[in-house]
Coordinates of C-alpha atoms and ligand atoms in Angstrom, one line a residue:
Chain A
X1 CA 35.3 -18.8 -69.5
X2 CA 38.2 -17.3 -68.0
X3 CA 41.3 -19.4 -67.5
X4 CA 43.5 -19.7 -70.9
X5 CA 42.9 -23.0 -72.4
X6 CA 44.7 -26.3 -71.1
X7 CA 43.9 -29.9 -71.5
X8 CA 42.5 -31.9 -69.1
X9 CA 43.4 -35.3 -68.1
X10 CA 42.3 -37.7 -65.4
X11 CA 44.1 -41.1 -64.4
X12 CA 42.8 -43.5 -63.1
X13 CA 45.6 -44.0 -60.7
X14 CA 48.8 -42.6 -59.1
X15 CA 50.7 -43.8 -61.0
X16 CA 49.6 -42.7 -64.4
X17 CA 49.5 -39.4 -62.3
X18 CA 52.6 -39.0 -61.3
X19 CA 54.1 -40.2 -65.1
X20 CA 51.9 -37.6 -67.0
X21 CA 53.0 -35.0 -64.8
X22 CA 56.9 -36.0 -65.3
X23 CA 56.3 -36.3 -68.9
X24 CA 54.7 -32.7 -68.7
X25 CA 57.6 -31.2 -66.6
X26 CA 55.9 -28.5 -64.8
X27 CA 53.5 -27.6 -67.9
X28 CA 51.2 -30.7 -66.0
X29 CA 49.7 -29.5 -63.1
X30 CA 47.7 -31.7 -60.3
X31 CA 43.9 -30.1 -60.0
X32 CA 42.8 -31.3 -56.5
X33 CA 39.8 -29.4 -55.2
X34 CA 40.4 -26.4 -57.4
X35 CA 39.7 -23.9 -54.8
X36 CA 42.7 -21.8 -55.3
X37 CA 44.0 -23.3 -58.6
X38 CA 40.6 -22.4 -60.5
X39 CA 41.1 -18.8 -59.2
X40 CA 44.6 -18.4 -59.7
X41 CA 43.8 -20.1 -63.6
X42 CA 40.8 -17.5 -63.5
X43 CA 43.0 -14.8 -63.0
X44 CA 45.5 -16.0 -64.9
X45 CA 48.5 -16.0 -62.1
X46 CA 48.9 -19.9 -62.8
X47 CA 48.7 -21.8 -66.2
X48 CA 48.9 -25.1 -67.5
X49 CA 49.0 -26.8 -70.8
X50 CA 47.8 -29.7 -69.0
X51 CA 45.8 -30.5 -65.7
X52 CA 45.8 -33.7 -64.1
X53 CA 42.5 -34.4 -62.4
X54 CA 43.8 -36.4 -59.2
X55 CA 40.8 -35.6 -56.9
X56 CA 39.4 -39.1 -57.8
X57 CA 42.4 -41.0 -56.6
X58 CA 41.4 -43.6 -54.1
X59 CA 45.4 -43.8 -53.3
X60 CA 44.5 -40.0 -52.0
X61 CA 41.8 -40.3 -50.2
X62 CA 42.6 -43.4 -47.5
X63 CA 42.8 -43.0 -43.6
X64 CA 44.1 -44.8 -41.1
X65 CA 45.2 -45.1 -37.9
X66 CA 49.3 -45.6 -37.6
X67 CA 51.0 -47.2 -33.9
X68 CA 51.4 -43.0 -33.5
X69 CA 48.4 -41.0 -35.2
X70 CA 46.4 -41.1 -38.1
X71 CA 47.6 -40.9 -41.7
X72 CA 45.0 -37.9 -43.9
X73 CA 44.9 -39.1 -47.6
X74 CA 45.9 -35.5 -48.9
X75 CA 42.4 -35.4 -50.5
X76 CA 40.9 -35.1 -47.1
X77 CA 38.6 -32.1 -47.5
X78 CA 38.4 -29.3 -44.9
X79 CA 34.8 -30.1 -44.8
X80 CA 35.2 -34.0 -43.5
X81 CA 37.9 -32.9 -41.0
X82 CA 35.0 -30.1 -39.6
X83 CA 32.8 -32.9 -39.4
X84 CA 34.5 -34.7 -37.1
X85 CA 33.7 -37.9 -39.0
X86 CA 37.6 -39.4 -39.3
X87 CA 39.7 -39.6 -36.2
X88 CA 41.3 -36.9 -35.0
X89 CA 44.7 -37.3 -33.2
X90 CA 44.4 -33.7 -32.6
X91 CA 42.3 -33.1 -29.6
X92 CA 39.9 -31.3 -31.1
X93 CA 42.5 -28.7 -32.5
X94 CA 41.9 -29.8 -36.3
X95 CA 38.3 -29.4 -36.3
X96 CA 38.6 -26.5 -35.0
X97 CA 41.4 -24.9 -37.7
X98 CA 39.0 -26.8 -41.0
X99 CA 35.7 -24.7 -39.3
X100 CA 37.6 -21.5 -39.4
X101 CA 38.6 -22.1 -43.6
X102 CA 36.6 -20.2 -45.4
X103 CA 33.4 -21.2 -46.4
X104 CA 31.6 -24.3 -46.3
X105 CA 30.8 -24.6 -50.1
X106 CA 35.0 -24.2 -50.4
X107 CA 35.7 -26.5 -47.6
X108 CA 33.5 -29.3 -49.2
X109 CA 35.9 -30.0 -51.7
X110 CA 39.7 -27.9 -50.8
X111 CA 42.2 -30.4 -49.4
X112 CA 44.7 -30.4 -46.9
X113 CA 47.0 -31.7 -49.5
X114 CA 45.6 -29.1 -51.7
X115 CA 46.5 -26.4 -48.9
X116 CA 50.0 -27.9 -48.2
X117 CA 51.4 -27.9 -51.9
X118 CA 49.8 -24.3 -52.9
X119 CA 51.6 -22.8 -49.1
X120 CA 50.0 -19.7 -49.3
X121 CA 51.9 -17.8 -46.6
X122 CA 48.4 -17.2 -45.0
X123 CA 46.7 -20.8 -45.1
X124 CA 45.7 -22.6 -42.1
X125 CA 46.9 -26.1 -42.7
X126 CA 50.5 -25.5 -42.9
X127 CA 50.7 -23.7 -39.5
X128 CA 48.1 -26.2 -38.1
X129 CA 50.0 -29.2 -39.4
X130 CA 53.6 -27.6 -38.5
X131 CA 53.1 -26.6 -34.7
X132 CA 51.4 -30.6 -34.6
X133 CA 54.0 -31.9 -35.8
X134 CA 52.9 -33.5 -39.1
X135 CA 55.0 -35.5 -41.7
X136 CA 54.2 -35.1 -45.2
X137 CA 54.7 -38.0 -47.5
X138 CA 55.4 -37.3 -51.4
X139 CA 55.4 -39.5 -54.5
X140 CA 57.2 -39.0 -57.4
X141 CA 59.4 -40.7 -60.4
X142 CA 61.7 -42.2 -58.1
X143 CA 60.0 -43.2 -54.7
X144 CA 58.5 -42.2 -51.8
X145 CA 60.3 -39.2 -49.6
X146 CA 58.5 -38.1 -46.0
X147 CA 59.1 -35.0 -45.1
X148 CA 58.2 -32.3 -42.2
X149 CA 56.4 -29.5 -43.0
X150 CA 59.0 -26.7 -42.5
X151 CA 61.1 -29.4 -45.1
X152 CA 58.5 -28.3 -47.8
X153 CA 57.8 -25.2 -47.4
X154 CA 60.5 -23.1 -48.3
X155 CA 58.6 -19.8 -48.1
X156 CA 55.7 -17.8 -49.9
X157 CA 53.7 -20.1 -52.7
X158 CA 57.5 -22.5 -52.5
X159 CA 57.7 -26.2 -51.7
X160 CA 60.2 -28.3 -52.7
X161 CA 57.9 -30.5 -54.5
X162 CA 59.6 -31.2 -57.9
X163 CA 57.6 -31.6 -61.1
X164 CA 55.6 -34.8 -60.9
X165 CA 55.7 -35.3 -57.3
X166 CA 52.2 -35.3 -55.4
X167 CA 51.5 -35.3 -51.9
X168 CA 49.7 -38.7 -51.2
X169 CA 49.7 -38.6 -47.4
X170 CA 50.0 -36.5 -43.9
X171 CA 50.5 -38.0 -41.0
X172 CA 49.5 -36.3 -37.8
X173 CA 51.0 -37.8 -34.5
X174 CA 48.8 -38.3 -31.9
X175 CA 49.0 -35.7 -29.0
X176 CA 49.3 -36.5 -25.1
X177 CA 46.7 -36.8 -23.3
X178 CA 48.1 -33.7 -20.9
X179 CA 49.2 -31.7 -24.0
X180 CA 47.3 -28.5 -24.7
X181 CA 46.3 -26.3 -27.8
X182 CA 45.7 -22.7 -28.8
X183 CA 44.6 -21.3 -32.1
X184 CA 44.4 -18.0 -32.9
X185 CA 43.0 -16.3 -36.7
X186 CA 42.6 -12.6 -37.5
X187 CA 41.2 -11.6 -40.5
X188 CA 39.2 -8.9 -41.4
X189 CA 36.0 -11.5 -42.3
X190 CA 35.6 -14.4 -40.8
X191 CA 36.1 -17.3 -43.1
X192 CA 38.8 -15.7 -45.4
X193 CA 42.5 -15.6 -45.1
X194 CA 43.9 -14.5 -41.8
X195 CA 46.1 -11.4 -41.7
X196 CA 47.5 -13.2 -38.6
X197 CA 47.2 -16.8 -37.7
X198 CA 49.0 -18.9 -34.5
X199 CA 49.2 -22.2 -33.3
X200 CA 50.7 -23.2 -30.2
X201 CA 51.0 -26.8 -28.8
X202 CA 52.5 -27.0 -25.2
X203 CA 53.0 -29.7 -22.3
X204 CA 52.3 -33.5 -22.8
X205 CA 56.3 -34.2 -22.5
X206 CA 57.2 -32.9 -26.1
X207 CA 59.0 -30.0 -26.6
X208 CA 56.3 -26.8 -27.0
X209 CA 55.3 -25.3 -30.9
X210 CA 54.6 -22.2 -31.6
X211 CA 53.9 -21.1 -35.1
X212 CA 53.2 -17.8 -37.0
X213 CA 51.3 -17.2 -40.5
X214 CA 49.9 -14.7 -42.0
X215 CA 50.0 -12.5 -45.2
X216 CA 53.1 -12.4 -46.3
X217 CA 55.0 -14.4 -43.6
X218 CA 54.9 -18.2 -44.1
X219 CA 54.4 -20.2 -41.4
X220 CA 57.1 -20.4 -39.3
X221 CA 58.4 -22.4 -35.6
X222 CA 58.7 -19.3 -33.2
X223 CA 61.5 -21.0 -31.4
X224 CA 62.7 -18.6 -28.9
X225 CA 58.6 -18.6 -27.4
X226 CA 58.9 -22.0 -27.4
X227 CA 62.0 -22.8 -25.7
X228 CA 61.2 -20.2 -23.2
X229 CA 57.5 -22.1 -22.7
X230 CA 59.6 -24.6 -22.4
X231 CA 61.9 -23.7 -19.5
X232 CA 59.2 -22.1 -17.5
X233 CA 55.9 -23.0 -18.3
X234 CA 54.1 -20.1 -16.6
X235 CA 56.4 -17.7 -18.4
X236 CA 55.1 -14.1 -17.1
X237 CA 53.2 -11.8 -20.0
X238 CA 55.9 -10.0 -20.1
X239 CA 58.8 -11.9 -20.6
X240 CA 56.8 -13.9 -23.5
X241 CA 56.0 -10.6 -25.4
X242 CA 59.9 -10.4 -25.3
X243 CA 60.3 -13.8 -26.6
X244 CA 57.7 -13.3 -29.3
X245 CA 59.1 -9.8 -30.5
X246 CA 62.7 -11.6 -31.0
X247 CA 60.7 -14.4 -32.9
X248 CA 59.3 -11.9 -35.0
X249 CA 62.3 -10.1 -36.2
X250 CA 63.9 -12.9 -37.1
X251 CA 61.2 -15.1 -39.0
X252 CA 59.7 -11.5 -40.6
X253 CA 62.2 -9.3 -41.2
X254 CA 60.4 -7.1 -43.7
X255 CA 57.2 -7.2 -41.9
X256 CA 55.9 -3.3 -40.6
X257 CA 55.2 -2.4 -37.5
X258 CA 51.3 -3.1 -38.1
X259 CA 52.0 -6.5 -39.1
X260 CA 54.5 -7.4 -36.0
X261 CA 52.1 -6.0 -33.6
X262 CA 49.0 -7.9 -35.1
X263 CA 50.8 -11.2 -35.3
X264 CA 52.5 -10.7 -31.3
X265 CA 48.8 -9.8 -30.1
X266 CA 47.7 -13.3 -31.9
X267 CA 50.4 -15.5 -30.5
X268 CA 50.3 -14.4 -27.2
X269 CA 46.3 -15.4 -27.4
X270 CA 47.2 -18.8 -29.1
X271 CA 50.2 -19.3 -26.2
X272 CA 47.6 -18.4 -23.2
X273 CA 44.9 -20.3 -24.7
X274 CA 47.2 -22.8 -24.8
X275 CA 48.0 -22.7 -20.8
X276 CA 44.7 -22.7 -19.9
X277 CA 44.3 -25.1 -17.1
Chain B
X1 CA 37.0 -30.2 -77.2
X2 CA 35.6 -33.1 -74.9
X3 CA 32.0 -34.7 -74.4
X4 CA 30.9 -34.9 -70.9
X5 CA 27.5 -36.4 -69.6
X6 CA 26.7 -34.9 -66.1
X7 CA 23.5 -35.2 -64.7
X8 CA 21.8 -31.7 -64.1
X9 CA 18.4 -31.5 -61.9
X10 CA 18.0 -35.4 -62.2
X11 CA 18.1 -34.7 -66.0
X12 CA 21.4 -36.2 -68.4
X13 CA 23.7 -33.5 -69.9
X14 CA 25.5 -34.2 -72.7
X15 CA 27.8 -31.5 -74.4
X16 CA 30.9 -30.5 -76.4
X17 CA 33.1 -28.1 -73.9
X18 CA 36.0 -27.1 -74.0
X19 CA 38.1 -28.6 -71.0
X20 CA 38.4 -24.7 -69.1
X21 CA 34.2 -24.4 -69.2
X22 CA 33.6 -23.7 -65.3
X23 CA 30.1 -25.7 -64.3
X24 CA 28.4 -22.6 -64.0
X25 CA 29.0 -21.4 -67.4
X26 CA 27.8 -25.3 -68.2
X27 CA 24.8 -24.9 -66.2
X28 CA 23.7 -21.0 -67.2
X29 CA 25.3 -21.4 -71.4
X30 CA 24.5 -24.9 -71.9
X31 CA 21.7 -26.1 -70.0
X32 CA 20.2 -22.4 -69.6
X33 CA 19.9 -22.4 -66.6
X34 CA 20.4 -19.1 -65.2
X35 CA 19.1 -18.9 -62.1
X36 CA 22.7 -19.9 -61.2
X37 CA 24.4 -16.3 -60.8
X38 CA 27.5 -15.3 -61.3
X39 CA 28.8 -12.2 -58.8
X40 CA 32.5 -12.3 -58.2
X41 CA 34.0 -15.7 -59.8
X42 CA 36.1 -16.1 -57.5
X43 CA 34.7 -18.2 -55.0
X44 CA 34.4 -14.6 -52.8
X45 CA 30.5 -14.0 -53.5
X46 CA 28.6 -17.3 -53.0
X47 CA 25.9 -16.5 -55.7
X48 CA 26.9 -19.0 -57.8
X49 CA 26.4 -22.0 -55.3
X50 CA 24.9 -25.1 -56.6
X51 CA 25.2 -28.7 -55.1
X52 CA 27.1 -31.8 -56.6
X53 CA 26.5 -34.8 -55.4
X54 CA 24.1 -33.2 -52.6
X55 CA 26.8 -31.0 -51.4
X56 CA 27.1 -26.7 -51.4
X57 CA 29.9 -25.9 -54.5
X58 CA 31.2 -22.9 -55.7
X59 CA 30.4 -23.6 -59.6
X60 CA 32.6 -21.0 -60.6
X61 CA 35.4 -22.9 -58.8
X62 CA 34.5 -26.4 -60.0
X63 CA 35.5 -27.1 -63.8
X64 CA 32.4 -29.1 -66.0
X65 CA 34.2 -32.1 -66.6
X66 CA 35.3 -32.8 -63.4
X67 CA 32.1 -33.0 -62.7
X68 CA 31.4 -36.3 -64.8
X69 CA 29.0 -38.8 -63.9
X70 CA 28.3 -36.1 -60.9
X71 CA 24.8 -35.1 -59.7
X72 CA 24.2 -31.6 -60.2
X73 CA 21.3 -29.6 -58.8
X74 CA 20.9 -25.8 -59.1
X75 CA 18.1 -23.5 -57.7
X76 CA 15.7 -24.5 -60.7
X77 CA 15.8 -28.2 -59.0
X78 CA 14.4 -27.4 -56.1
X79 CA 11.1 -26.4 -57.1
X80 CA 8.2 -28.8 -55.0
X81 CA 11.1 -29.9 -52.7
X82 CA 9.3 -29.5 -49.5
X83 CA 12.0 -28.0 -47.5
X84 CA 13.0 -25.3 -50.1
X85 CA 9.0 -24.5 -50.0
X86 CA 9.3 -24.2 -46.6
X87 CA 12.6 -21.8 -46.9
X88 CA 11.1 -19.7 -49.8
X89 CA 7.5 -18.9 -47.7
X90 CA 9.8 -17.6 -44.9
X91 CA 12.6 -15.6 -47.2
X92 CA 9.3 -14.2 -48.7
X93 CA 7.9 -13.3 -45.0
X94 CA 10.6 -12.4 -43.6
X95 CA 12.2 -10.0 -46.8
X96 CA 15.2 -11.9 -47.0
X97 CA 15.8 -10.3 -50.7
X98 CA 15.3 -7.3 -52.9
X99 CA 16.9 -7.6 -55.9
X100 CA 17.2 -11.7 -55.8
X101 CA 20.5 -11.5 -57.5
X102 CA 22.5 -13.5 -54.2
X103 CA 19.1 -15.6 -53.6
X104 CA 19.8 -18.5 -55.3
X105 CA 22.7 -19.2 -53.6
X106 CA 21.2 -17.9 -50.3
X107 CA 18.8 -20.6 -50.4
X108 CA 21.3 -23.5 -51.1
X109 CA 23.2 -21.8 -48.3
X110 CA 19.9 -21.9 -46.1
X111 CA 19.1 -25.7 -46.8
X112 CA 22.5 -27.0 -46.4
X113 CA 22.7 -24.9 -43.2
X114 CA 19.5 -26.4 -41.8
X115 CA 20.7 -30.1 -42.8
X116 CA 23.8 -29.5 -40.7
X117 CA 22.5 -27.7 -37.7
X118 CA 19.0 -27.7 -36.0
X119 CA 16.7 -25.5 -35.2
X120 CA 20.1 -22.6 -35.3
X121 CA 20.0 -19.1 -33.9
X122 CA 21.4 -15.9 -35.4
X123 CA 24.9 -16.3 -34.0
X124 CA 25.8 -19.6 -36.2
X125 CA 23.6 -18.3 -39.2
X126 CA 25.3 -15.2 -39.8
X127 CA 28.6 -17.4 -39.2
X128 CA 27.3 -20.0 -41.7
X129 CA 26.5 -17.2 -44.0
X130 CA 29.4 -15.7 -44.5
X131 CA 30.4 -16.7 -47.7
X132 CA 27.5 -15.2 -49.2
X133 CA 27.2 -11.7 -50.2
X134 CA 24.1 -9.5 -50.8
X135 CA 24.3 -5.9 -51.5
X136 CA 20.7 -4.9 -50.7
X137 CA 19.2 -6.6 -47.6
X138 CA 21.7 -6.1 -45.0
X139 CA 21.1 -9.3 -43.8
X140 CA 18.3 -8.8 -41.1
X141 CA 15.8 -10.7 -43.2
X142 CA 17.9 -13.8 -44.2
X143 CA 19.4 -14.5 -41.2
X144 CA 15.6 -13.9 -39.6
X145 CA 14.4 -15.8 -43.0
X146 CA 16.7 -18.8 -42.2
X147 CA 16.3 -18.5 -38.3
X148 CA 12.2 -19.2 -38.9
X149 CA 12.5 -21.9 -41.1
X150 CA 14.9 -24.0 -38.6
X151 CA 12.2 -23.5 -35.9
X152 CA 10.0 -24.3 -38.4
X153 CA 11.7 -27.6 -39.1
X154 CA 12.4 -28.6 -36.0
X155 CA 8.8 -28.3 -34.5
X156 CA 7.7 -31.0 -37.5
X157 CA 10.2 -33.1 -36.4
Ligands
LIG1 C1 37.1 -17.5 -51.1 C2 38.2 -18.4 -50.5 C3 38.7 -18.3 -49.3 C4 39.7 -19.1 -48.8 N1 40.1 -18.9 -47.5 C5 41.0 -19.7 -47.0 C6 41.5 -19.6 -45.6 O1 41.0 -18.8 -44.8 N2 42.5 -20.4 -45.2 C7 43.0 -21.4 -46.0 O2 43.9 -22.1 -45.5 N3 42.6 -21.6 -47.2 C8 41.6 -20.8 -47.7 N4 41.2 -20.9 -49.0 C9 41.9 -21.9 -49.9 C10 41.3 -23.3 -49.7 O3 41.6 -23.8 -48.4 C11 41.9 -24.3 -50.8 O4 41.0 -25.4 -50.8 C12 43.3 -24.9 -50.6 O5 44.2 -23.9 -50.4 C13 43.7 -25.7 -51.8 O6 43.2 -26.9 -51.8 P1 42.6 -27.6 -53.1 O7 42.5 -29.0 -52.9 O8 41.4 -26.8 -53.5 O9 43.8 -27.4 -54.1 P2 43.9 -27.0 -55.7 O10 43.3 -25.6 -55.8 O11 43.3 -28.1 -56.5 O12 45.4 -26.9 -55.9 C14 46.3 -25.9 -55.3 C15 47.7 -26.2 -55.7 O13 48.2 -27.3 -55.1 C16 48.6 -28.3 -56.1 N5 48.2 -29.6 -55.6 C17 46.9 -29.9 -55.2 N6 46.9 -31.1 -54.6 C18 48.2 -31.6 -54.6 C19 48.8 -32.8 -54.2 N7 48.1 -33.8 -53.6 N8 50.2 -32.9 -54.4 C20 50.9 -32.0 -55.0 N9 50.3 -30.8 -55.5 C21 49.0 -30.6 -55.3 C22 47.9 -27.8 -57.4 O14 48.7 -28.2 -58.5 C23 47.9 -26.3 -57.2 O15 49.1 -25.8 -57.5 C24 40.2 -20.1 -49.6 C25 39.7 -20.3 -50.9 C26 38.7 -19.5 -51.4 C27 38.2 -19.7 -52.8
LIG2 S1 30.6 -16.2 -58.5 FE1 31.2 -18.0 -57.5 S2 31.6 -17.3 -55.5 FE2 31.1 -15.4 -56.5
LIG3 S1 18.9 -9.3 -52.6 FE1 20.1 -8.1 -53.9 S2 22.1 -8.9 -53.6 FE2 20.9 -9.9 -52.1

């Protein structure tokens, strides 16, 4: 037994969630999957006098096709979106981010919600879910709010999720049928968190995202790479490195020299995967 | 304290834990079973792999009482399961272990890999694998271990 102790509570519905974890303001804290809560408890780098089992709510777990994608109950494991059993609005983009989290014993029961609310600045979700364009929809004490992802993330391990508010849904828009993908993950083992991790969604009549992640720098909208992608398309090698490099300094202003040359290498591969015919 | 019933190797559990118990200390403190090992506990190791409801977990990632009403099954509860036979003759052939300390987990690993891919080669095994550690084989002869018993498989099918 590692974790200090805490009590443990689970409702049998949202909204007994969401009132136990007002009540508890902050010293109530949702356990989803557990795959990085029990660790950080473990470790003792979170605590809670109380945890509120929501991986059993059904409100969590529905999904459903919308007039423009499909809406993810934030329980949706890694695991059922590597399966390729739900829809997938994504063009084969999601299933290929949820293959590349960690292991399958983790993936079989971490959530994208999970992954979303924690926003370790290295996860996969929130750069997957940001450079798709993904709205996040929250519950809490007084009402529903949707938000994008760059609205909740705020930066390393900081959403604006207040106490008692849970992430019920994401909503991934469907993409063009002429829009393409590129992912991109370094790390030094496959399956764990990626020193450097891109995402870059071009064509298909939106405007082009490109994000970064990775160790310390959360995932971010390179938007000069972008805008460039978007004025000419077939950018030359050079002239994106450029873009990129500006990115860099301004999203990761602390990073080293290492860490800004191992995340341009990985989002110039994510941006020409991406333009592959 | 709370009582929670789970059900462990088709058998009923019933205890008094105290709501921070992980399931493997349930399994290995309470239900002695200890063939459920404990390396890193921090999901980083995969020797503590059991399955819940048929699926791989990290039990020193899960908390007991979330597993309520859950079906549990650890290494001892595969014994006279065909298919772990069939994976244990060929980890034995093919020495996929020395000291045994990562095997239990190794062989949930193997089964859930075969259930999910047939007949695999070395490429998507090691890939598969690689939330498991083991400090003594190097590998050869579990990925080889695993490799024969998809072939294996997928000939009887
Ligand atoms: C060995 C290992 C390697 C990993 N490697 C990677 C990796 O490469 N990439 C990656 O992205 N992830 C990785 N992870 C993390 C994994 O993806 C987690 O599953 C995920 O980050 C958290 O999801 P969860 O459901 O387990 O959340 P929990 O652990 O249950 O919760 C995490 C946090 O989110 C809060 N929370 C959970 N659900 C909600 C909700 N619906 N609304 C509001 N708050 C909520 C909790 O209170 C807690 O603070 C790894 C984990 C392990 C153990
Ligand atoms: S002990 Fe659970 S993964 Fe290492
Ligand atoms: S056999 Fe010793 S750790 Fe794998």
């Amino acid at each position: 037994m590692k974790p200090a102790p805490f009590d443990y509570v689970r409702p049998s519905h949202l909204g007994e969630a969401t009132e136990i974890l007002v009540k508890g303001q902050g010293s109530a804290i949702p356990i989803s999957g557990g795959q990085s809560l029990m660790p950080m408890l473990s470790l003792r780098v979170a605590s809670a006098e109380t945890l509120v089992d929501i991986s059993r709510l059904f409100e969590l777990k529905t999904v459903e096709e919308t007039s423009t994608g499909i809406s993810y109950g934030a329980a949706t494991t890694h695991a059922a979106i590597e399966d390729g059993k739900l829809p997938d609005p994504s063009r084969g983009l999601m299933h290929k981010v949820a293959s590349g989290i960690s292991y399958r014993a983790v993936r079989n029961f971490g959530t994208m919600g999970g992954s979303l609310a924690l926003a370790d600045p290295a996860a996969d979700w929130p750069a997957c879910l940001m450079a798709l364009g993904a709205l996040v929809t929250i519950v809490g004490p007084d009402g529903n709010r949707t938000v994008t992802v760059p609205e909740l993330i705020e930066g390393p391990y900081t959403t604006i999720l207040a106490p008692g508010e849970v992430i019920t849904s994401i909503e991934v828009p469907r993409l063009p049928a002429e829009a393409r993908w590129g992912y991109s993950k370094f790390a030094r083992k496959s399956g764990a968190f990626a020193n450097s991790l891109s995402v870059a969604v071009i064509g298909g009549g939106n405007k082009a995202r490109v994000v970064i992640a990775g160790s310390s720098t959360s995932s971010s909208l390179l938007t000069d790479t972008a805008s460039l992608l978007d004025r000419t398309p077939d950018a030359t090698e050079d002239d994106l490195k450029t873009a990129i490099r500006d990115d860099l300094t301004k999203v990761d202003p602390n990073g080293d020299d290492y860490q800004h040359r191992s995340h341009a290498a990985i989002v110039l591969r994510a941006v020409q995967q991406a333009r592959l015919p | 304290m709370i009582t929670v019933t789970l059900t462990v190797n088709g058998q009923e559990e019933t205890h008094s834990i105290e709501a921070r118990e992980t399931l493997a200390d349930f399994l290995r403190e309470r239900c002695n079973l200890t063939g459920t090992h404990l390396g890193c506990e921090h999901g980083a190791c995969g020797a503590c792999t059991v399955t819940i409801n048929g699926l791989p977990a990290r039990s020193c990632l899960t908390l007991a009482v979330m597993c309520e009403d859950r079906a549990v099954q650890t290494v001892e509860g595969t014994r006279g399961d065909p298919e772990m036979d069939l994976i244990r003759k060929h980890f034995h052939e093919a020495h996929g272990l020395q000291c045994g300390y990562c095997t239990p987990g190794m062989l949930l690993a193997a089964r859930d890999i075969l259930r999910r891919h047939k007949a695999p080669g070395e490429a998507t095994i090691r890939k598969e694998l690689s939330g498991h550690l083991c400090r003594c084989t190097g590998y050869v002869g579990i990925v080889e271990a695993i490799r024969r018993a998809g072939a294996e498989l997928s000939d009887k099918s």
